[in-house]
Short mmCIF file of C-alpha atoms in Angstrom, two decimals:
data_model
loop_
_atom_site.label_atom_id
_atom_site.label_comp_id
_atom_site.label_asym_id
_atom_site.label_seq_id
_atom_site.Cartn_x
_atom_site.Cartn_y
_atom_site.Cartn_z
CA GLN F 289 -63.77 -12.84 -8.88
CA HIS F 290 -61.56 -14.11 -6.07
CA LEU F 291 -59.58 -10.85 -6.26
CA ASP F 292 -62.82 -8.82 -5.98
CA VAL F 293 -63.87 -10.79 -2.90
CA LEU F 294 -60.41 -10.34 -1.38
CA LYS F 295 -60.52 -6.60 -1.98
CA LYS F 296 -64.01 -6.28 -0.42
CA LYS F 297 -62.89 -8.20 2.67
CA GLY F 298 -59.81 -5.96 3.06
CA GLY F 299 -57.31 -8.70 2.32
CA GLY F 300 -54.29 -6.38 2.64
CA MET F 301 -54.13 -5.41 -1.04
CA ASP F 302 -54.29 -1.72 -1.98
CA GLY F 303 -55.92 -0.41 -5.16
CA GLN F 304 -52.73 -0.16 -7.19
CA HIS F 305 -51.53 -3.71 -6.41
CA PHE F 306 -55.06 -5.03 -6.95
CA ALA F 307 -55.18 -3.52 -10.45
CA ILE F 308 -51.74 -4.92 -11.33
CA ALA F 309 -52.62 -8.40 -10.06
CA LYS F 310 -55.94 -8.39 -11.88
CA LYS F 311 -54.29 -7.30 -15.14
CA LYS F 312 -51.74 -10.09 -14.84
CA LEU F 313 -54.41 -12.70 -14.19
CA ASP F 314 -56.34 -11.48 -17.23
CA GLU F 315 -53.23 -11.91 -19.37
CA LEU F 316 -52.67 -15.44 -18.05
CA PHE F 317 -56.31 -16.31 -18.64
CA LEU F 318 -56.15 -15.11 -22.25
CA HIS F 319 -52.94 -17.05 -22.75
CA TRP F 320 -54.64 -20.20 -21.39
CA LEU F 321 -57.54 -19.67 -23.78
CA SER F 322 -55.15 -19.55 -26.76
CA PHE F 323 -54.28 -23.24 -26.47
CA GLU F 324 -56.21 -25.58 -28.77
CA SER F 325 -56.63 -28.08 -25.93
CA THR F 326 -58.27 -25.39 -23.80
CA GLN F 327 -60.60 -24.39 -26.61
CA GLU F 328 -61.64 -28.00 -27.08
CA TYR F 329 -62.22 -28.39 -23.34
CA VAL F 330 -64.33 -25.19 -23.10
CA SER F 331 -66.34 -26.20 -26.17
CA ASN F 332 -67.18 -29.55 -24.60
CA MET F 333 -68.22 -27.84 -21.38
CA LEU F 334 -70.53 -25.54 -23.35
CA ASP F 335 -72.03 -28.55 -25.11
CA GLU F 336 -72.68 -30.19 -21.75
CA CYS F 337 -74.30 -27.00 -20.42
CA SER F 338 -76.54 -26.79 -23.50
CA SER F 339 -77.66 -30.40 -23.15
CA TRP F 340 -78.27 -29.92 -19.40
CA GLN F 341 -80.38 -26.79 -20.00
CA ALA F 342 -82.60 -28.68 -22.47
CA SER F 343 -83.17 -31.58 -20.07
CA SER F 344 -83.65 -29.22 -17.15
CA SER F 345 -86.37 -27.25 -18.99
CA LEU F 346 -88.21 -30.47 -19.86
CA GLN F 347 -88.02 -31.56 -16.21
CA ILE F 348 -89.48 -28.28 -14.96
CA LEU F 349 -92.39 -28.52 -17.36
CA THR F 350 -93.28 -32.03 -16.15
CA GLN F 351 -93.01 -31.22 -12.42
CA SER F 352 -96.20 -31.12 -10.29
CA PRO F 353 -97.36 -27.78 -8.82
CA SER F 354 -96.66 -28.98 -5.27
CA LYS F 355 -92.91 -28.89 -5.94
CA THR F 356 -92.73 -25.36 -7.28
CA ASN F 357 -91.61 -23.99 -3.86
CA SER F 358 -88.49 -26.18 -3.78
CA PRO F 359 -85.10 -24.47 -4.29
CA PRO F 360 -83.84 -24.15 -7.87
CA PRO F 361 -81.61 -26.95 -9.12
CA ARG F 362 -77.89 -26.54 -8.53
CA SER F 363 -75.55 -26.02 -11.44
CA PRO F 364 -73.78 -29.27 -12.33
CA THR F 365 -70.50 -27.40 -12.19
CA SER F 366 -70.10 -25.43 -8.93
CA PRO F 367 -67.23 -22.91 -8.52
CA SER F 368 -65.18 -25.54 -6.70
CA GLN F 369 -65.77 -28.02 -9.53
CA LEU F 370 -64.81 -25.38 -12.14
CA SER F 371 -61.64 -24.63 -10.21
CA SER F 372 -60.88 -28.36 -10.06
CA ALA F 373 -61.54 -28.69 -13.78
CA PHE F 374 -59.22 -25.74 -14.48
CA ASP F 375 -56.48 -27.33 -12.37
CA LYS F 376 -56.86 -30.63 -14.23
CA ALA F 377 -56.81 -28.93 -17.63
CA THR F 378 -53.60 -27.05 -16.80
CA SER F 379 -51.95 -29.79 -14.75
CA PRO F 380 -48.37 -30.62 -15.87
CA HIS F 381 -49.15 -34.34 -15.50
CA ARG F 382 -51.64 -34.14 -18.38
CA THR F 383 -50.71 -34.17 -22.03
CA PRO F 384 -51.58 -30.67 -23.39
CA ASN F 385 -53.15 -32.14 -26.52
CA LYS F 386 -55.44 -34.52 -24.54
CA PRO F 387 -57.19 -32.68 -21.66
CA PRO F 388 -59.74 -34.58 -19.50
CA LEU F 389 -63.22 -34.47 -21.08
CA LYS F 390 -66.73 -35.24 -19.79
CA GLY F 391 -69.49 -37.03 -21.62
CA ASP F 392 -69.53 -37.17 -25.41
CA SER F 393 -66.33 -35.21 -26.09
CA GLY F 394 -65.18 -36.65 -29.40
CA LYS F 395 -66.13 -33.51 -31.31
CA SER F 396 -63.47 -31.01 -32.32
CA PRO F 397 -64.17 -27.29 -31.72
CA HIS F 398 -63.59 -26.73 -35.43
CA ALA F 399 -66.21 -29.37 -36.27
CA ALA F 400 -68.67 -27.51 -34.04
CA GLY F 401 -68.06 -24.29 -36.00
CA SER F 402 -65.97 -22.49 -33.38
CA LYS F 403 -62.89 -20.41 -34.25
CA ALA F 404 -59.50 -20.83 -32.63
CA VAL F 405 -58.37 -17.84 -30.51
CA PRO F 406 -55.10 -16.51 -31.99
CA GLN F 407 -52.03 -16.43 -29.77
CA PHE F 408 -51.62 -12.95 -28.27
CA TYR F 409 -47.81 -12.71 -28.46
CA VAL F 410 -45.19 -13.18 -31.17
CA ARG F 411 -41.71 -14.59 -30.72
CA LYS F 412 -40.16 -11.63 -32.52
CA LYS F 413 -37.47 -10.84 -29.96
CA LYS F 414 -36.24 -14.41 -30.03
CA ARG F 415 -35.85 -14.29 -33.81
CA GLU F 416 -34.05 -10.95 -33.59
CA ARG F 417 -31.73 -12.34 -30.92
CA GLU F 418 -30.92 -15.39 -33.01
CA GLU F 419 -30.26 -13.20 -36.06
CA ALA F 420 -28.00 -10.92 -33.98
CA GLU F 421 -26.05 -13.94 -32.75
CA ARG F 422 -25.47 -15.11 -36.32
CA THR F 423 -24.36 -11.62 -37.33
CA TRP F 424 -21.99 -11.44 -34.38
CA GLU F 425 -20.42 -14.76 -35.30
CA SER F 426 -19.69 -13.43 -38.77
CA THR F 427 -18.36 -10.10 -37.44
CA GLN F 428 -16.26 -11.84 -34.84
CA ALA F 429 -14.65 -14.00 -37.49
CA SER F 430 -13.82 -10.88 -39.53
CA ILE F 431 -12.26 -9.18 -36.49
CA VAL F 432 -10.18 -12.26 -35.66
CA ASP F 433 -8.91 -12.36 -39.23
CA PHE F 434 -8.10 -8.63 -39.08
CA VAL F 435 -6.11 -9.01 -35.85
CA LYS F 436 -4.23 -12.02 -37.25
CA GLU F 437 -3.21 -9.97 -40.28
CA LYS F 438 -1.74 -7.40 -37.90
CA GLY F 439 0.36 -10.01 -36.07
CA GLY F 440 -2.12 -10.90 -33.32
CA HIS F 441 -2.10 -7.40 -31.76
CA LEU F 442 -3.22 -3.89 -32.72
CA SER F 443 -0.99 -0.83 -32.57
CA ARG F 444 -2.23 2.78 -32.51
CA SER F 445 -2.22 2.99 -36.32
CA ASP F 446 -3.86 -0.45 -36.57
CA LEU F 447 -6.63 0.75 -34.25
CA GLU F 448 -7.31 3.71 -36.54
CA GLU F 449 -7.70 1.27 -39.44
CA PHE F 450 -9.87 -0.98 -37.26
CA ASN F 451 -12.09 2.01 -36.41
CA LYS F 452 -12.46 2.90 -40.07
CA GLU F 453 -13.47 -0.63 -41.05
CA PHE F 454 -15.55 -1.81 -38.09
CA MET F 455 -16.52 0.95 -35.60
CA LYS F 456 -16.87 3.87 -38.06
CA LEU F 457 -16.57 6.47 -35.28
CA PRO F 458 -14.92 9.90 -35.68
CA LYS F 459 -11.12 9.67 -35.57
CA MET F 460 -10.94 11.62 -32.33
CA PHE F 461 -12.37 8.59 -30.49
CA VAL F 462 -9.33 6.44 -31.27
CA PRO F 463 -6.84 7.84 -28.68
CA GLY F 464 -9.25 7.29 -25.80
CA ILE F 465 -9.99 3.73 -26.89
CA TYR F 466 -6.28 3.03 -27.35
CA ASP F 467 -5.37 4.33 -23.88
CA ARG F 468 -8.14 2.23 -22.35
CA LEU F 469 -7.25 -1.10 -24.01
CA LYS F 470 -3.48 -1.04 -24.55
CA ASP F 471 -1.14 -3.21 -22.49
CA GLU F 472 2.29 -2.40 -21.10
CA LYS F 473 3.84 -2.78 -24.54
CA GLY F 474 1.39 -0.36 -26.12
CA LEU F 475 -0.50 -3.08 -28.00
CA ILE F 476 -4.15 -4.22 -27.91
CA ALA F 477 -4.80 -7.97 -27.78
CA GLU F 478 -7.65 -9.78 -29.46
CA LYS F 479 -9.12 -10.77 -26.10
CA ASP F 480 -9.47 -7.08 -25.20
CA ILE F 481 -10.81 -5.62 -28.45
CA LEU F 482 -13.50 -8.28 -29.01
CA PRO F 483 -15.49 -7.79 -25.75
CA PHE F 484 -15.08 -4.00 -26.00
CA PHE F 485 -16.46 -3.95 -29.55
CA LYS F 486 -19.34 -6.29 -28.70
CA ASP F 487 -20.33 -4.39 -25.57
CA LYS F 488 -19.95 -0.81 -26.78
CA VAL F 489 -20.41 -0.79 -30.57
CA PHE F 490 -21.86 -3.95 -32.10
CA GLY F 491 -25.52 -3.76 -33.13
CA LYS F 492 -25.93 -0.13 -32.01
CA PRO F 493 -26.66 2.98 -34.09
CA LEU F 494 -23.66 5.26 -34.59
CA LYS F 495 -24.63 7.92 -32.05
CA GLU F 496 -25.56 5.36 -29.41
CA ALA F 497 -22.26 3.53 -29.94
CA ALA F 498 -20.38 6.84 -29.63
CA PHE F 499 -22.15 7.53 -26.32
CA TRP F 500 -21.20 4.18 -24.80
CA VAL F 501 -17.58 4.51 -25.96
CA VAL F 502 -17.27 7.90 -24.23
CA CYS F 503 -19.53 7.01 -21.31
CA SER F 504 -18.12 6.23 -17.88
CA ASN F 505 -19.43 3.33 -15.81
CA GLU F 506 -22.08 5.58 -14.26
CA GLY F 507 -24.31 5.54 -17.34
CA TYR F 508 -23.93 9.19 -18.31
CA VAL F 509 -21.24 11.47 -19.76
CA ARG F 510 -19.59 14.36 -17.93
CA GLY F 511 -17.52 17.17 -19.39
CA ASP F 512 -14.24 15.51 -18.45
CA ASP F 513 -15.17 12.45 -20.52
CA PHE F 514 -14.86 14.58 -23.67
CA LYS F 515 -11.32 15.76 -22.88
CA PRO F 516 -9.48 12.91 -24.70
CA LEU F 517 -11.50 13.67 -27.84
CA VAL F 518 -10.83 17.42 -27.73
CA ARG F 519 -7.17 16.81 -26.89
CA ASN F 520 -6.85 14.80 -30.09
CA VAL F 521 -8.38 17.70 -32.04
CA ILE F 522 -5.80 20.08 -30.53
CA ASP F 523 -2.93 17.73 -31.38
CA THR F 524 -3.95 16.84 -34.93
CA HIS F 525 -6.14 19.57 -36.43
CA PRO F 526 -4.22 21.86 -38.81
CA GLY F 527 -6.39 24.82 -37.80
CA LEU F 528 -4.95 24.71 -34.26
CA ASP F 529 -1.24 24.33 -35.05
CA PHE F 530 -0.55 27.80 -33.65
CA LEU F 531 -1.69 26.62 -30.19
CA LYS F 532 1.16 24.14 -29.83
CA ALA F 533 3.45 26.91 -28.59
CA THR F 534 1.04 27.94 -25.79
CA PRO F 535 0.11 24.96 -23.55
CA GLU F 536 -1.85 27.21 -21.20
CA PHE F 537 -4.29 28.25 -23.92
CA GLN F 538 -4.53 24.66 -25.10
CA ASP F 539 -5.95 23.78 -21.68
CA ARG F 540 -8.32 26.75 -21.73
CA TYR F 541 -9.56 25.85 -25.20
CA LEU F 542 -10.04 22.22 -24.15
CA GLU F 543 -12.06 23.22 -21.07
CA THR F 544 -14.17 25.67 -23.07
CA VAL F 545 -15.11 23.13 -25.74
CA CYS F 546 -16.06 20.51 -23.12
CA MET F 547 -18.17 23.08 -21.27
CA ARG F 548 -19.93 24.14 -24.46
CA ILE F 549 -20.75 20.51 -25.27
CA VAL F 550 -22.33 19.98 -21.85
CA TYR F 551 -24.11 23.37 -22.04
CA THR F 552 -25.70 22.47 -25.37
CA LEU F 553 -26.54 18.82 -24.68
CA ASN F 554 -27.45 18.74 -20.99
CA ARG F 555 -31.02 20.07 -20.74
CA CYS F 556 -31.51 19.62 -16.99
CA GLY F 557 -28.27 21.45 -16.11
CA ASN F 558 -26.82 18.85 -13.73
CA GLY F 559 -23.68 18.29 -15.82
CA LYS F 560 -24.62 14.69 -16.67
CA VAL F 561 -25.40 14.06 -20.34
CA THR F 562 -27.79 11.13 -20.76
CA LEU F 563 -28.05 8.73 -23.68
CA ARG F 564 -31.25 10.40 -24.89
CA GLU F 565 -29.66 13.86 -24.83
CA PHE F 566 -26.54 12.61 -26.61
CA VAL F 567 -28.45 10.80 -29.37
CA LYS F 568 -30.80 13.75 -30.00
CA SER F 569 -27.86 16.14 -30.46
CA ASP F 570 -25.75 16.74 -33.55
CA LEU F 571 -22.43 16.37 -31.72
CA VAL F 572 -21.21 13.33 -33.70
CA ASP F 573 -22.12 15.05 -36.98
CA GLN F 574 -20.15 18.14 -35.95
CA MET F 575 -17.17 15.95 -35.06
CA PHE F 576 -17.11 14.52 -38.58
CA GLU F 577 -17.38 18.06 -39.95
CA VAL F 578 -14.40 19.25 -37.89
CA GLU F 579 -12.26 16.36 -39.10
CA ALA F 580 -13.20 17.00 -42.73
CA ASP F 581 -12.50 20.77 -42.80
CA GLU F 582 -9.14 22.44 -42.16
CA ASP F 583 -10.82 25.63 -40.91
CA ILE F 584 -11.78 24.96 -37.29
CA ASN F 585 -13.86 28.15 -37.16
CA LYS F 586 -16.43 26.88 -39.65
CA GLU F 587 -17.86 24.63 -36.95
CA LEU F 588 -19.75 27.08 -34.73
CA LYS F 589 -21.52 24.99 -32.11
CA TYR F 590 -18.62 23.50 -30.15
CA PHE F 591 -15.08 23.69 -31.57
CA SER F 592 -14.71 27.22 -33.01
CA TYR F 593 -11.50 28.85 -31.78
CA GLU F 594 -12.90 32.31 -32.46
CA HIS F 595 -15.79 31.61 -30.12
CA PHE F 596 -13.36 30.43 -27.44
CA TYR F 597 -11.32 33.60 -27.96
CA VAL F 598 -14.40 35.79 -27.40
CA ILE F 599 -15.48 33.92 -24.26
CA TYR F 600 -12.02 34.02 -22.72
CA CYS F 601 -11.43 37.70 -23.54
CA LYS F 602 -14.82 38.76 -22.16
CA PHE F 603 -13.98 36.96 -18.93
CA TRP F 604 -10.52 38.48 -18.82
CA GLU F 605 -11.93 42.01 -19.29
CA LEU F 606 -14.17 41.66 -16.23
CA ASP F 607 -11.59 39.85 -14.08
CA THR F 608 -9.55 42.98 -13.40
CA ASP F 609 -7.40 41.44 -10.64
CA HIS F 610 -6.85 38.29 -12.78
CA ASP F 611 -7.50 35.82 -9.97
CA PHE F 612 -9.80 33.92 -12.34
CA LEU F 613 -12.82 34.85 -10.23
CA ILE F 614 -15.55 37.46 -10.78
CA ASP F 615 -17.71 39.10 -8.12
CA LYS F 616 -21.01 40.99 -8.39
CA ASP F 617 -19.40 44.36 -9.01
CA ASP F 618 -17.39 42.88 -11.88
CA LEU F 619 -20.43 41.34 -13.51
CA LEU F 620 -22.43 44.56 -13.21
CA LYS F 621 -19.91 46.13 -15.61
CA TYR F 622 -20.78 43.62 -18.31
CA ALA F 623 -21.89 45.22 -21.61
CA ASN F 624 -21.63 48.74 -20.20
CA TYR F 625 -23.77 48.10 -17.12
CA SER F 626 -26.68 46.73 -19.12
CA LEU F 627 -27.92 44.31 -16.43
CA THR F 628 -29.95 45.23 -13.38
CA TYR F 629 -28.61 44.66 -9.89
CA ARG F 630 -31.52 42.38 -9.00
CA ILE F 631 -30.84 39.92 -11.83
CA VAL F 632 -27.12 39.87 -10.96
CA GLU F 633 -28.09 39.03 -7.39
CA ARG F 634 -30.15 36.10 -8.66
CA VAL F 635 -27.27 34.88 -10.85
CA PHE F 636 -24.86 34.87 -7.90
CA SER F 637 -27.42 33.17 -5.67
CA GLY F 638 -27.25 30.18 -8.01
CA ALA F 639 -30.89 30.48 -9.04
CA GLY F 640 -30.20 29.89 -12.74
CA ARG F 641 -27.45 27.35 -12.11
CA PRO F 642 -25.49 26.60 -8.91
CA LEU F 643 -22.06 28.23 -9.00
CA THR F 644 -19.08 25.86 -9.23
CA SER F 645 -16.24 28.22 -8.27
CA GLY F 646 -16.14 26.95 -4.68
CA VAL F 647 -15.74 30.52 -3.38
CA THR F 648 -18.75 32.23 -1.82
CA GLY F 649 -19.85 35.29 -3.77
CA LYS F 650 -17.49 34.54 -6.66
CA MET F 651 -18.08 33.28 -10.18
CA GLY F 652 -15.53 31.07 -11.92
CA TYR F 653 -14.77 30.62 -15.62
CA GLU F 654 -17.30 27.80 -16.05
CA ASP F 655 -20.03 29.85 -14.34
CA PHE F 656 -19.24 32.83 -16.57
CA LEU F 657 -19.40 30.68 -19.72
CA TRP F 658 -22.87 29.50 -18.70
CA PHE F 659 -23.91 33.10 -18.04
CA LEU F 660 -22.42 34.50 -21.26
CA LEU F 661 -23.94 31.91 -23.61
CA SER F 662 -27.31 32.33 -21.90
CA GLU F 663 -27.14 36.13 -21.98
CA GLU F 664 -26.23 36.46 -25.65
CA ASP F 665 -28.67 33.84 -26.96
CA LYS F 666 -31.70 33.80 -24.69
CA ASN F 667 -33.73 31.80 -27.22
CA SER F 668 -31.75 28.58 -26.71
CA THR F 669 -33.29 25.87 -24.55
CA THR F 670 -30.58 26.05 -21.89
CA ALA F 671 -30.71 29.87 -21.75
CA LEU F 672 -34.49 29.86 -21.48
CA ASP F 673 -34.30 27.50 -18.51
CA TYR F 674 -31.48 29.56 -16.96
CA TRP F 675 -33.26 32.91 -17.01
CA PHE F 676 -36.69 31.49 -16.20
CA LYS F 677 -35.29 30.08 -12.96
CA CYS F 678 -33.73 33.46 -12.17
CA ILE F 679 -37.07 35.27 -12.55
CA ASP F 680 -39.09 32.53 -10.79
CA ILE F 681 -38.41 33.71 -7.23
CA ASP F 682 -40.82 31.33 -5.47
CA MET F 683 -39.72 28.41 -7.71
CA ASP F 684 -43.28 27.30 -8.47
CA GLY F 685 -42.64 26.87 -12.20
CA PHE F 686 -44.66 29.98 -13.16
CA LEU F 687 -43.92 33.69 -13.46
CA SER F 688 -46.48 35.76 -11.59
CA PHE F 689 -47.18 39.44 -12.24
CA PHE F 690 -45.55 40.24 -8.89
CA GLU F 691 -42.28 38.62 -10.02
CA LEU F 692 -42.36 40.44 -13.35
CA ASN F 693 -42.99 43.75 -11.59
CA HIS F 694 -40.18 43.05 -9.11
CA PHE F 695 -37.57 42.92 -11.87
CA TYR F 696 -39.03 45.57 -14.15
CA ASP F 697 -39.28 48.09 -11.33
CA GLU F 698 -35.50 48.59 -11.45
CA GLN F 699 -35.67 48.99 -15.23
CA MET F 700 -38.10 51.90 -14.77
CA HIS F 701 -35.78 53.55 -12.25
CA ARG F 702 -32.83 53.26 -14.65
CA MET F 703 -34.87 54.80 -17.46
CA GLU F 704 -35.59 57.80 -15.27
CA CYS F 705 -31.90 58.17 -14.39
CA LEU F 706 -30.90 58.05 -18.08
CA SER F 707 -33.63 60.53 -19.06
CA GLN F 708 -35.31 57.89 -21.19
CA GLU F 709 -39.04 57.76 -21.81
CA VAL F 710 -40.40 55.63 -18.99
CA VAL F 711 -42.70 52.79 -19.97
CA THR F 712 -45.05 51.86 -17.13
CA PHE F 713 -45.35 48.29 -15.89
CA GLU F 714 -48.98 48.13 -16.98
CA ASP F 715 -47.95 48.82 -20.58
CA ILE F 716 -45.05 46.36 -20.37
CA LEU F 717 -47.30 43.69 -18.90
CA CYS F 718 -49.70 44.04 -21.82
CA GLN F 719 -46.78 43.69 -24.24
CA LEU F 720 -45.44 40.62 -22.42
CA ILE F 721 -48.85 38.91 -22.44
CA ASP F 722 -49.38 39.70 -26.11
CA MET F 723 -45.88 38.43 -26.81
CA VAL F 724 -46.10 34.99 -25.17
CA LYS F 725 -49.90 34.46 -25.14
CA PRO F 726 -49.96 32.43 -21.88
CA VAL F 727 -52.48 29.64 -21.45
CA ASN F 728 -53.19 30.88 -17.93
CA GLU F 729 -53.99 34.59 -18.01
CA ILE F 730 -52.67 35.31 -14.50
CA MET F 731 -49.28 33.57 -14.77
CA ILE F 732 -46.73 32.65 -17.43
CA ALA F 733 -45.28 29.15 -17.81
CA LYS F 734 -41.93 28.26 -19.34
CA LYS F 735 -43.69 26.53 -22.21
CA ASP F 736 -45.47 29.79 -23.04
CA VAL F 737 -42.17 31.63 -23.42
CA ARG F 738 -40.57 28.78 -25.38
CA ASP F 739 -43.47 28.45 -27.81
CA SER F 740 -43.50 32.18 -28.49
CA LYS F 741 -39.93 32.07 -29.93
CA LEU F 742 -39.45 35.52 -28.36
CA GLY F 743 -37.61 34.58 -25.19
CA GLY F 744 -34.84 37.09 -25.87
CA ASN F 745 -37.17 40.08 -26.07
CA PHE F 746 -39.20 38.82 -23.12
CA PHE F 747 -36.25 38.66 -20.71
CA ASN F 748 -34.49 41.77 -22.08
CA MET F 749 -37.55 43.85 -21.23
CA LEU F 750 -37.24 42.73 -17.62
CA PHE F 751 -33.53 43.13 -16.82
CA ASN F 752 -31.35 44.23 -19.79
CA LEU F 753 -31.94 47.90 -20.51
CA ASN F 754 -29.51 48.28 -23.42
CA LYS F 755 -30.98 45.39 -25.40
CA PHE F 756 -34.50 46.50 -24.51
CA ILE F 757 -33.87 49.93 -26.02
CA GLN F 758 -32.17 48.38 -29.06
CA SER F 759 -35.18 46.13 -29.70
CA GLU F 760 -37.44 49.20 -29.62
CA ASN F 761 -35.22 50.98 -32.19
CA ARG F 762 -34.03 48.20 -34.46
CA ASP F 763 -31.73 49.03 -37.34
CA PRO F 764 -33.23 47.99 -40.71
CA LEU F 765 -29.79 46.85 -41.87
CA GLN F 766 -29.50 44.57 -38.88
CA ILE F 767 -32.92 43.09 -39.58
CA GLN F 768 -31.92 42.51 -43.21
CA HIS F 769 -28.69 40.81 -42.13
CA GLU F 770 -30.53 38.50 -39.73
CA ARG F 771 -32.98 37.46 -42.41
CA ALA F 772 -30.10 36.79 -44.83
CA THR F 773 -28.37 34.45 -42.35
CA PRO F 774 -31.11 32.32 -40.74
CA GLU F 775 -28.59 29.55 -40.00
CA LEU F 776 -26.90 31.77 -37.39
CA ASN F 777 -28.27 32.31 -33.90
CA ASP F 778 -27.86 35.35 -31.66
CA TRP F 779 -24.69 33.95 -30.09
CA ASP F 780 -23.06 33.34 -33.48
CA ARG F 781 -23.71 36.94 -34.55
CA PHE F 782 -22.49 38.34 -31.23
CA ALA F 783 -19.30 36.24 -31.32
CA ALA F 784 -18.52 37.32 -34.88
CA ALA F 785 -18.94 41.02 -34.02
CA GLU F 786 -16.92 40.72 -30.82
CA TYR F 787 -14.10 38.82 -32.50
CA ALA F 788 -13.84 41.52 -35.16
CA ARG F 789 -13.73 44.22 -32.45
CA LEU F 790 -11.08 42.38 -30.40
CA SER F 791 -8.97 41.77 -33.49
CA LEU F 792 -9.02 45.49 -34.38
CA GLU F 793 -8.09 46.45 -30.83
CA GLU F 794 -5.19 44.00 -30.87
CA GLU F 795 -3.97 45.35 -34.22
CA ASP F 796 -4.11 48.92 -32.86
CA GLU F 797 -2.12 47.87 -29.82
CA ASP F 798 0.49 46.22 -32.05
CA ASP F 799 0.76 49.37 -34.17
CA ASP F 800 1.15 51.58 -31.08
CA GLY F 801 3.79 49.24 -29.72
CA LEU F 802 5.69 49.30 -33.01
CA MET F 803 5.64 53.12 -33.17
CA SER F 804 6.91 53.45 -29.59
CA THR F 805 9.66 50.95 -30.33
CA GLU F 806 10.82 52.87 -33.39
CA GLY F 807 11.22 55.99 -31.27
CA SER F 808 13.49 54.24 -28.76
CA ASN F 809 16.67 52.26 -28.89
CA GLU F 810 15.23 49.32 -26.92
CA ALA F 811 14.28 46.12 -28.71
CA PRO F 812 10.63 45.01 -28.43
CA PHE F 813 9.77 41.87 -26.52
#
């Protein structure tokens, strides 16, 4: 009531703060009512009010008519008296079990038939904290005993055993932990491993613990934070032994894997993987799979060497001057000039993702990886966001018919130049609407495209002529193959086909080189 009066008088409290303050006071009031002493006090006050009402009614009936115009009798407990009574009942100088009572107050609220108000909170967190402390004491004792068995310090091999027994993380985490905790002698002391384990691993689910072990002090994970893990895979995995003779390609493979991890996990595209994104992913599961299988190419999402080989070769084919940068003219050649000039302009403007090459009008290897993965699997979440931003010229979060027409107009012109049957924009617009079924009939939201599961066809119709024509004339064998391998996505199928093509081309080059060498007296390099 006091808050209502204050708000009406303009006491300097806006609506939001008023609501928060009122909610807090309601919680405190309910908490005060949960005490047995308060219930007894309120019950006695109600008894007094009941007895006063009975005596007051009898007094009114016996009054003379001449006194009927007098003011009504005052309540025996005015607001100031109630406030005083509240202060006395909650005063720290009073014993909680014996609040001040008025009149005949020897009756208990239970004797009067009233029910006690249950306490509105439970001390669950306190019990959990106490249980966690007891568990930590037991775990700490086990760790101390383990370190003592190893001579009071942990070596690199001891840390691997420690990880297997206590942390249970993938083996590739061990080198990074060792480099972080080791002293000048290359050993890890008990005073260093205990706080690290308690802070990063103890009491956390496996994926959450893995995040905090990799995480920097900023609270998120960048691509560079994964480099020690991938470096360990390069050094120890039998499927990558052939890379030991080529340090340059080791670095390229390492960069590619880290970029693919960030591409897959980081939904907002800022390069900072959050705890929620990390835990929702299957990265830790794939790490265990890589360590368990000698064939690195069976893991398709992050670590496949064949996928790295395809990405690097596609970049190398477009980078004709080999300065490790690509311009607009280079990118227009991609997939036999399948992309329109307008979408390439949007890519280089940084609409889908800001370019990181540092050179104006140039695309670096990381930018190309983002483009390639998005182009060959437009149904992925990251690709959908990438291309939606490219089409959304006014950046209002919706695709208008004007924006769709702007990009499809060039497609129509290219059809005419290639003597293809031209499909008008009106017909294409009807197909697009039927495809995604937008909630708003005059504009298309990203959610509409995502829910349709047809993002690839949707974007190909707007700016990729080759794939648009292929979708209109699909090979039945291709459809049968896709249905037989539902575990593969569009990128997996593209990478497999491209790797087979590149391998055949390399074998043909080797055969030609061998034949030319046999016809000359010079030894081959």
